[in-house]
CSV table of C-alpha atoms in Angstrom, one decimal:
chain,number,residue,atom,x,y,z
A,282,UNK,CA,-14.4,28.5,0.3
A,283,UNK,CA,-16.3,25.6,1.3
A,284,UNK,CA,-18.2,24.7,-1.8
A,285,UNK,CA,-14.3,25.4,-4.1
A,286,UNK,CA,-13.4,22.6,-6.1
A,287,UNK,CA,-10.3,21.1,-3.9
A,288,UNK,CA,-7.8,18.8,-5.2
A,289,UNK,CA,-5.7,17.2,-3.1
A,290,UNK,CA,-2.4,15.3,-5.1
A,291,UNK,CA,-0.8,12.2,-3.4
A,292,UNK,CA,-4.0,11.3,-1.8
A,293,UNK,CA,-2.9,8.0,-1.1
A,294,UNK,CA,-0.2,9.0,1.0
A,295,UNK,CA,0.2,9.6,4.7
A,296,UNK,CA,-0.1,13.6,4.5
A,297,UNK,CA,-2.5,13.6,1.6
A,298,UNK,CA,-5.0,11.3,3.3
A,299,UNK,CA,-5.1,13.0,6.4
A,300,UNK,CA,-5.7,16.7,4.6
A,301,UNK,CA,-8.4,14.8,2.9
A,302,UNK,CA,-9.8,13.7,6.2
A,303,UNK,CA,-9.0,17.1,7.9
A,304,UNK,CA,-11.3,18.8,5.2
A,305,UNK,CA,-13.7,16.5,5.4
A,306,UNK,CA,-14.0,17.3,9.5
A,307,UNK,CA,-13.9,21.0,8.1
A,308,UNK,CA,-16.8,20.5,5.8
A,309,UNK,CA,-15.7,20.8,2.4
A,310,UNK,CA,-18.1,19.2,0.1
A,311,UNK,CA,-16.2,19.1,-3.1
A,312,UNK,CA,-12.5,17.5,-3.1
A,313,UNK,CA,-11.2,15.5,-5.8
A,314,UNK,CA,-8.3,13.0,-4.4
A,315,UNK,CA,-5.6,11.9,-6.5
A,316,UNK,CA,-2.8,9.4,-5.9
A,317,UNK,CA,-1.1,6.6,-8.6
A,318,UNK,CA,-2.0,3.9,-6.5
A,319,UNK,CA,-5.2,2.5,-6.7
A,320,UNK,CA,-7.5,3.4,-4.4
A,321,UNK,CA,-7.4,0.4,-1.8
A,322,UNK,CA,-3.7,0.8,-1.3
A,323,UNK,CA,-4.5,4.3,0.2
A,324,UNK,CA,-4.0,4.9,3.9
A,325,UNK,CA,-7.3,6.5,4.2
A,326,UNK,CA,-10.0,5.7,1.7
A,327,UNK,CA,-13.0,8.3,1.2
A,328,UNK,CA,-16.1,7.0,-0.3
A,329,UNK,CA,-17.6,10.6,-0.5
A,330,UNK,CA,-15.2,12.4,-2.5
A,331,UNK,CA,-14.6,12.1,-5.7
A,332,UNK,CA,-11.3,9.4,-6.1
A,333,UNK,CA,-9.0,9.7,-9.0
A,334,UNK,CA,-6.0,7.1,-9.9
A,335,UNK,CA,-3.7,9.0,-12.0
A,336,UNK,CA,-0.4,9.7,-12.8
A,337,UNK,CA,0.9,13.5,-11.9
A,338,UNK,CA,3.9,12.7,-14.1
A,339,UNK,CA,1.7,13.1,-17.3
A,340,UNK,CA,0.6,16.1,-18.6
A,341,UNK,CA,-2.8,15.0,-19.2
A,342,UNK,CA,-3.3,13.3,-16.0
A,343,UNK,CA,-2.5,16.6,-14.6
A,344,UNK,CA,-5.1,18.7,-16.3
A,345,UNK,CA,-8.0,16.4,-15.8
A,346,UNK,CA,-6.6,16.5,-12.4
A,347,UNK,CA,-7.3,20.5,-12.2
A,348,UNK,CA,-9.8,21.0,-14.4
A,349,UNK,CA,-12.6,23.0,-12.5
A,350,UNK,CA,-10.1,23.2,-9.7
A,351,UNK,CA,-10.0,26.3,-7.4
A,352,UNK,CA,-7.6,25.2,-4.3
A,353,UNK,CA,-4.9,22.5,-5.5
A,354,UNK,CA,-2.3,20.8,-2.8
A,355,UNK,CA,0.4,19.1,-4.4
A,356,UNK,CA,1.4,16.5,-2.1
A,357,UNK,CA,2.6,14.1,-4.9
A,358,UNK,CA,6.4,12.8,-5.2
A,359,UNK,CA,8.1,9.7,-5.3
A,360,UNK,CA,9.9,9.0,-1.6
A,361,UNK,CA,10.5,7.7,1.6
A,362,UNK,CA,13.4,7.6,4.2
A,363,UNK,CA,16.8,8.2,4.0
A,364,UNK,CA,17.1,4.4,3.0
A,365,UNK,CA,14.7,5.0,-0.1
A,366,UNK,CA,15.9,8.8,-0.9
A,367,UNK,CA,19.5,7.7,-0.8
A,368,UNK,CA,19.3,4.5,-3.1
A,369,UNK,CA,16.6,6.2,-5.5
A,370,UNK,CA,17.9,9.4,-7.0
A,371,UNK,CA,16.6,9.1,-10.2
A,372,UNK,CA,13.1,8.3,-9.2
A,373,UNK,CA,13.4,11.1,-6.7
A,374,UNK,CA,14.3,13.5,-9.5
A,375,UNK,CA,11.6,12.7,-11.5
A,376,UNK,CA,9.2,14.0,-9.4
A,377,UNK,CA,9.6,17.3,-10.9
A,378,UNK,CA,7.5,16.1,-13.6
A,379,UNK,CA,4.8,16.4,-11.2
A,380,UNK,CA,5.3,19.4,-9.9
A,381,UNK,CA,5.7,20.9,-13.7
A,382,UNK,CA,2.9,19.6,-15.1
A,383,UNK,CA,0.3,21.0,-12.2
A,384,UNK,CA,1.9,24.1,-12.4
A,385,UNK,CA,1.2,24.3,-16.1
A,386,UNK,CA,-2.7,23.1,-15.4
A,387,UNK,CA,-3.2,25.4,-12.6
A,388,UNK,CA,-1.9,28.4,-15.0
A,389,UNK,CA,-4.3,27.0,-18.3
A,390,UNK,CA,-7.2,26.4,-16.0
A,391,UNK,CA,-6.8,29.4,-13.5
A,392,UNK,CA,-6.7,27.6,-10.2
A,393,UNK,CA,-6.9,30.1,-7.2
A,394,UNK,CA,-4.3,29.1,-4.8
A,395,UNK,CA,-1.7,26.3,-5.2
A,396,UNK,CA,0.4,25.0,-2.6
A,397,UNK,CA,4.1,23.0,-2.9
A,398,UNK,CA,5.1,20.5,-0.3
A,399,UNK,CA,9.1,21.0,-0.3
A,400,UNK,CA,11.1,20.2,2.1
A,401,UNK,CA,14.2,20.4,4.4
A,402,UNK,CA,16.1,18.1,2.6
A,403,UNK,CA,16.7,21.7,0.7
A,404,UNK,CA,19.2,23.1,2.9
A,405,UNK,CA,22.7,23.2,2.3
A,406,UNK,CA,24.8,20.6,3.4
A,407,UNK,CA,27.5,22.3,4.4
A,408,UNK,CA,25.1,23.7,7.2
A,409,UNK,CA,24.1,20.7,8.5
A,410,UNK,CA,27.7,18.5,9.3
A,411,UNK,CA,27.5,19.1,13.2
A,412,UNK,CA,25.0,17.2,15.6
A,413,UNK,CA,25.1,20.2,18.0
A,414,UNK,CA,22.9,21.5,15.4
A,415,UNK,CA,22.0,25.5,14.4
A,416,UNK,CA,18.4,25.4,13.4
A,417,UNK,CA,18.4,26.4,9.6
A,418,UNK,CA,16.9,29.6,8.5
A,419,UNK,CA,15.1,29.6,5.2
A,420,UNK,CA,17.8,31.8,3.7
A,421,UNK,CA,20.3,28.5,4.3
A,422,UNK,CA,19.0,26.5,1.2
A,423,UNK,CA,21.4,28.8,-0.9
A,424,UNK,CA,24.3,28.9,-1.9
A,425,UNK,CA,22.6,25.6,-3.0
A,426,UNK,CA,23.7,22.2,-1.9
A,427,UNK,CA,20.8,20.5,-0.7
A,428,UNK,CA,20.1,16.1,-0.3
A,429,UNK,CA,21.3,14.5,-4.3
A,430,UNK,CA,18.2,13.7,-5.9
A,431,UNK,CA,15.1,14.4,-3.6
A,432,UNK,CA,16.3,17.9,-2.3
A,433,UNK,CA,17.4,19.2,-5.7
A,434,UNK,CA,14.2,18.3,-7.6
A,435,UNK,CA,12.2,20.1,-4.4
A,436,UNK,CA,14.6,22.8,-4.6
A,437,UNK,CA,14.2,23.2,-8.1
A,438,UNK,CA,10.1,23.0,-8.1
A,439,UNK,CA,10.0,25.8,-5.6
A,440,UNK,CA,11.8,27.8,-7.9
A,441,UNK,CA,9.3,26.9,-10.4
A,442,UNK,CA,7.0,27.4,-8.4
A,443,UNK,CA,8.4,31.0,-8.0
A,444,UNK,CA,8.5,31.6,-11.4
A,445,UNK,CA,4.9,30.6,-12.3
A,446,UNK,CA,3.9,33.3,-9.8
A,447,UNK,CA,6.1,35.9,-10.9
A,448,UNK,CA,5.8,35.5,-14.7
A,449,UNK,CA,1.7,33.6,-15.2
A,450,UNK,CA,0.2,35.0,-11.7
A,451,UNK,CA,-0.1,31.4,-10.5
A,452,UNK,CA,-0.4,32.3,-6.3
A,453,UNK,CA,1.7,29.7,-5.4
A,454,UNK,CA,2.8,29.3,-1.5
A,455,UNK,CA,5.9,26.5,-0.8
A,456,UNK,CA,6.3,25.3,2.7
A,457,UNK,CA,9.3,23.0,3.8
A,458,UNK,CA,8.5,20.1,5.9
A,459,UNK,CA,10.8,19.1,8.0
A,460,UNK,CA,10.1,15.4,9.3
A,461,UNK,CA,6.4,14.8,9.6
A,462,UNK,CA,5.2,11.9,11.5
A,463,UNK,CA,2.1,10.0,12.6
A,464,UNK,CA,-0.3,7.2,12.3
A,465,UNK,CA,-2.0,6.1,8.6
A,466,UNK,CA,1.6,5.8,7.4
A,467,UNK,CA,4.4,4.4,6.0
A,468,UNK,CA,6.0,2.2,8.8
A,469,UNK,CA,7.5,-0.9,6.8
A,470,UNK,CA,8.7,-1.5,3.5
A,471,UNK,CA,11.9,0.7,2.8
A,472,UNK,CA,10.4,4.0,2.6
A,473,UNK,CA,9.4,4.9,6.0
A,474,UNK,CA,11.0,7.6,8.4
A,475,UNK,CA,12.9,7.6,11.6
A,476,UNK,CA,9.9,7.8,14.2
A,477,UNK,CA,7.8,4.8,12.2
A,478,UNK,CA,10.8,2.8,12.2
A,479,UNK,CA,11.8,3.3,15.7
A,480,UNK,CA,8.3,2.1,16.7
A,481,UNK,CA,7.9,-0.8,14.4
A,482,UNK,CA,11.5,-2.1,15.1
A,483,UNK,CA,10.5,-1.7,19.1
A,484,UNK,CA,7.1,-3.6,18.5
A,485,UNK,CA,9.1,-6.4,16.4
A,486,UNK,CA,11.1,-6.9,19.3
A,487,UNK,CA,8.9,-6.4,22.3
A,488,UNK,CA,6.2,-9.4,20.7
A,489,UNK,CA,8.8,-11.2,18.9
A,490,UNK,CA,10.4,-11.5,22.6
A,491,UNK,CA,14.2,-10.3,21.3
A,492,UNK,CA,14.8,-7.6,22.8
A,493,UNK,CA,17.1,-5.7,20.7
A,494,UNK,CA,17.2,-3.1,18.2
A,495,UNK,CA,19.6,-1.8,15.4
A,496,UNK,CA,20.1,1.4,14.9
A,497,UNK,CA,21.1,3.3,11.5
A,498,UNK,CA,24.4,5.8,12.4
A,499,UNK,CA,25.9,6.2,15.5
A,500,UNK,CA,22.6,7.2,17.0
A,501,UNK,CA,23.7,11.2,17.5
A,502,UNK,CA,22.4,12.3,14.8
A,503,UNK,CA,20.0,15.4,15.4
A,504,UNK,CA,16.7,16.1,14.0
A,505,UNK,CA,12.9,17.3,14.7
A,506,UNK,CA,10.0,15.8,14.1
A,507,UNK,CA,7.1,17.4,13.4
A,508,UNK,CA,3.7,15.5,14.2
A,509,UNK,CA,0.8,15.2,11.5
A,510,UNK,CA,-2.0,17.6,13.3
A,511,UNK,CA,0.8,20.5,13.2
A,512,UNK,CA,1.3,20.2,9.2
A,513,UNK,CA,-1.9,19.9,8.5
A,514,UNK,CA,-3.0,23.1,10.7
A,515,UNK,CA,0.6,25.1,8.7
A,516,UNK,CA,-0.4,23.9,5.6
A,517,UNK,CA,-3.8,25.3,5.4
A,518,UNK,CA,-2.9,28.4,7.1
A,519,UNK,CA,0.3,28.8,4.7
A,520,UNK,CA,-2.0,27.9,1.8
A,521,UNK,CA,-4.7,31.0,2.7
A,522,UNK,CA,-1.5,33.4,3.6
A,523,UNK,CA,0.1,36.0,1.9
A,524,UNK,CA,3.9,34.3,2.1
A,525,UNK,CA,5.5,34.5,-1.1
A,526,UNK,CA,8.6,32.8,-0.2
A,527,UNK,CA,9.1,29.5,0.7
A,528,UNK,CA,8.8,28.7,4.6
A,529,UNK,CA,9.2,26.4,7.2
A,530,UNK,CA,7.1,23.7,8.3
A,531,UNK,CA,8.8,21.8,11.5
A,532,UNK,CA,9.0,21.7,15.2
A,533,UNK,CA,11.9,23.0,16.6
A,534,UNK,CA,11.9,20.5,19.5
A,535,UNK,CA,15.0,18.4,18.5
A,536,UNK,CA,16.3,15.3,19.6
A,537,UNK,CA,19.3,12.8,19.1
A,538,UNK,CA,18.5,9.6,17.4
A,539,UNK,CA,19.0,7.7,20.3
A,540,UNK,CA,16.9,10.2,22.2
A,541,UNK,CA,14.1,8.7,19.6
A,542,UNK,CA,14.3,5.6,21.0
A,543,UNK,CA,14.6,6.3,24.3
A,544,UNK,CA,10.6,8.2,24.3
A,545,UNK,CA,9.4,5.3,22.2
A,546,UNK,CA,11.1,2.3,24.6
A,547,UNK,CA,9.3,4.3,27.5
A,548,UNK,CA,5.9,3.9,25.4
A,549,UNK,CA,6.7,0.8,25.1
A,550,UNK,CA,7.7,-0.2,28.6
A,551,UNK,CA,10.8,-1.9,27.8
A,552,UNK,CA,15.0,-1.3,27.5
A,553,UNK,CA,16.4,-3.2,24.8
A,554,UNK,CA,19.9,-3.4,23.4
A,555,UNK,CA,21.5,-1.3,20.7
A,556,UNK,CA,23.4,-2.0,18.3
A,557,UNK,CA,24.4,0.3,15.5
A,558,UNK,CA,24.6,0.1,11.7
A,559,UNK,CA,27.3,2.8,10.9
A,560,UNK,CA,27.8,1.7,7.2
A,561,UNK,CA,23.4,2.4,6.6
A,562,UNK,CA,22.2,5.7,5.6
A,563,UNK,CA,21.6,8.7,8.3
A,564,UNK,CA,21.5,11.1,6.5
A,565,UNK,CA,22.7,14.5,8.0
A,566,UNK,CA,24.6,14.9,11.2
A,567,UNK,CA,21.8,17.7,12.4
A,568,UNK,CA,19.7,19.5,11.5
A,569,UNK,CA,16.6,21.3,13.4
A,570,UNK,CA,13.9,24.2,12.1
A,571,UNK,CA,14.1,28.1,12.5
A,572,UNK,CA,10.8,28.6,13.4
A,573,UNK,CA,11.3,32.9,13.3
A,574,UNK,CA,9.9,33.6,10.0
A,575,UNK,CA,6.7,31.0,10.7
A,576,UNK,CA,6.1,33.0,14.4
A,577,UNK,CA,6.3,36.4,12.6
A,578,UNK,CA,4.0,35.8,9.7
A,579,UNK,CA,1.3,33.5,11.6
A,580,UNK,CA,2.2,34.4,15.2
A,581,UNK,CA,2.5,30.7,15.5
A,582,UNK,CA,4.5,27.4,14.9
A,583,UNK,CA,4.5,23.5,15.3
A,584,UNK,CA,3.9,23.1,19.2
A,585,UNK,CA,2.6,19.6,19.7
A,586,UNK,CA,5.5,17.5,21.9
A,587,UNK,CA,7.0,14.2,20.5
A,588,UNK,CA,6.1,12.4,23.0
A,589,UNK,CA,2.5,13.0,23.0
A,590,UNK,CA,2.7,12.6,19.1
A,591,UNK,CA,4.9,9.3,19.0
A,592,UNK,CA,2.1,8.1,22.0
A,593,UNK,CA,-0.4,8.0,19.0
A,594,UNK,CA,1.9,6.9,16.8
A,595,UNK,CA,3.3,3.8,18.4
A,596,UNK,CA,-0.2,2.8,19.0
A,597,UNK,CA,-1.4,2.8,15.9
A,598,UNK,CA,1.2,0.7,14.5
A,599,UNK,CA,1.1,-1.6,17.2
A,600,UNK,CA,-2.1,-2.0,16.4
A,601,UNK,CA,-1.6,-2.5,12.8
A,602,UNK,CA,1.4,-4.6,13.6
A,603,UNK,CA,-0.4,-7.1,16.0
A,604,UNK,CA,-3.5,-7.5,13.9
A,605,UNK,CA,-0.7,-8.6,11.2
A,606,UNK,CA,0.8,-11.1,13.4
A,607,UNK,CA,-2.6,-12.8,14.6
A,608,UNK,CA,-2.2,-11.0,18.5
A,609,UNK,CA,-5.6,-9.9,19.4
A,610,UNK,CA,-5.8,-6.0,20.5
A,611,UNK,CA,-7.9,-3.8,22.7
């Protein structure tokens, strides 16, 4: 397995670069990374692979992406937050291309195993209106209703991905990530998530010296996050398992919004004062992972706290944060 041509899709990004790194660790000696970006806009950079800036969205990007190929994670898509997810449909939507077109390379070129990044933003809506949330079983996503835009294209590429295996043999395996966090990531900029945002509004405010913090919703809103080390360690083991259907990826520790802030204003060692934005997007009103299916197939699930993953977190971007601003760090 170690000497299989692995390509990892959406290189650049925060999960891509650290499977990339996690392989590396593992001793893989032959990955080909892929993102659009050019290479030093990635997160993590990898002199000893082989680096590839193309675009998944083309056809023929795709099959000189997957060409030799034996082990392909598609990682690729065009998102972010609920403030880029919400005010970007289209661009969300046209992710599928991605997934299409590597689906159609892995099947011409024979790839081995192939593995879709979906996601909870799948689930129904209807299912997910209450903050006293019920954590959503895999079999919620239908009748389907899931997130406009992002959560139809990734509920639609699982189904391709369903049909590739059924009708061309392609041994696809689909796991839904629910809210995955951690250093080498998006903090800034419009597409970052909940826990990056928490951090990096806390950090503004703790060396800007204005102690207070705004808050997107009424702060109830329910979720789980699910730290980086945990997806990488489902991923894999997803990837090499025998799970046809698609699956979920997430802790099941969940926590309010404000609850968020609360563990990263103890990090930080400071209490500031809230004020909330009820007219931004939030998203759903809850919405947690039912972790039964992962337990019985794996006799395992996400188990790293929040607290000991936003710990790493918040440092990291503190650190980032404070180099930025000229504030020398330890």
């Amino acid at each position: 397995m170690k000497r299989k041509k692995i390509v990892v899709g959406g290189v650049g990004g925060f999960i891509g670069g650290h499977l990339v790194s996690d392989l590396i660790k593992q001793g893989h000696s032959d990955i080909r990374a892929v993102d659009i970006k050019p290479a030093g806009e990635w997160y993590q950079r990898f002199p000893d692979v082989e680096n590839l800036q193309l675009d998944l969205r083309d056809k023929s990007d795709c099959e000189r992406a997957l060409d030799g190929a034996a082990i392909v994670y598609n990682l690729a898509a065009d998102m972010g937050g609920m403030g880029f997810i919400e005010n970007n449909r289209a661009l969300c939507m046209l992710s599928v291309l991605i997934n299409t077109h590597l689906l159609m390379a892995a099947k011409k070129f024979g790839v081995e195993r192939f593995f879709y990044a979906s996601s909870a933003c799948v689930y129904a809506a209807e299912k997910q209106v209450s903050e006293d949330v019920v954590p959503l079983k895999e079999s919620d996503a239908y009748p389907a209703m899931p997130e406009d835009g992002y959560g139809w294209e990734k509920l639609f590429s699982e189904r391709m991905c369903r049909h590739f295996r059924e009708d061309f043999g392609v041994v696809a395996r689909i796991a839904r990530y629910h809210n995955v966090y951690g250093p080498h990531g998006t903090y800034d900029g419009g597409r970052e998530k909940a826990p990056a945002a928490i951090c990096r509004k806390v950090i503004q405010a703790k060396l800007g010296g204005k102690h207070e913090l705004e808050i997107w919703g009424d702060g109830r809103q329910t979720r789980s996050f699910m730290y980086i080390d945990d997806c990488l360690k489902g991923t894999q083991a997803i990837l090499a398992s025998d799970i046809i259907e698609p699956i979920n990826l997430g802790s099941s520790e969940v926590v309010t919004i404000n609850g968020l802030v609360d563990i990263v204003e103890g990090i930080a060692g400071i209490k500031l004062k809230r004020s909330y934005n009820l007219k931004a997007p939030k998203g759903v009103n809850g919405r947690n992972s039912d972790n039964t299916l992962i337990k019985k197939y794996l006799g395992w699930e996400p188990s790293i706290s929040l607290r000991h993953g936003l710990e790493k977190t918040y440092a990291w971007i503190h650190d980032e944060m404070a180099k930025a601003a000229g504030v020398e760090v330890d």
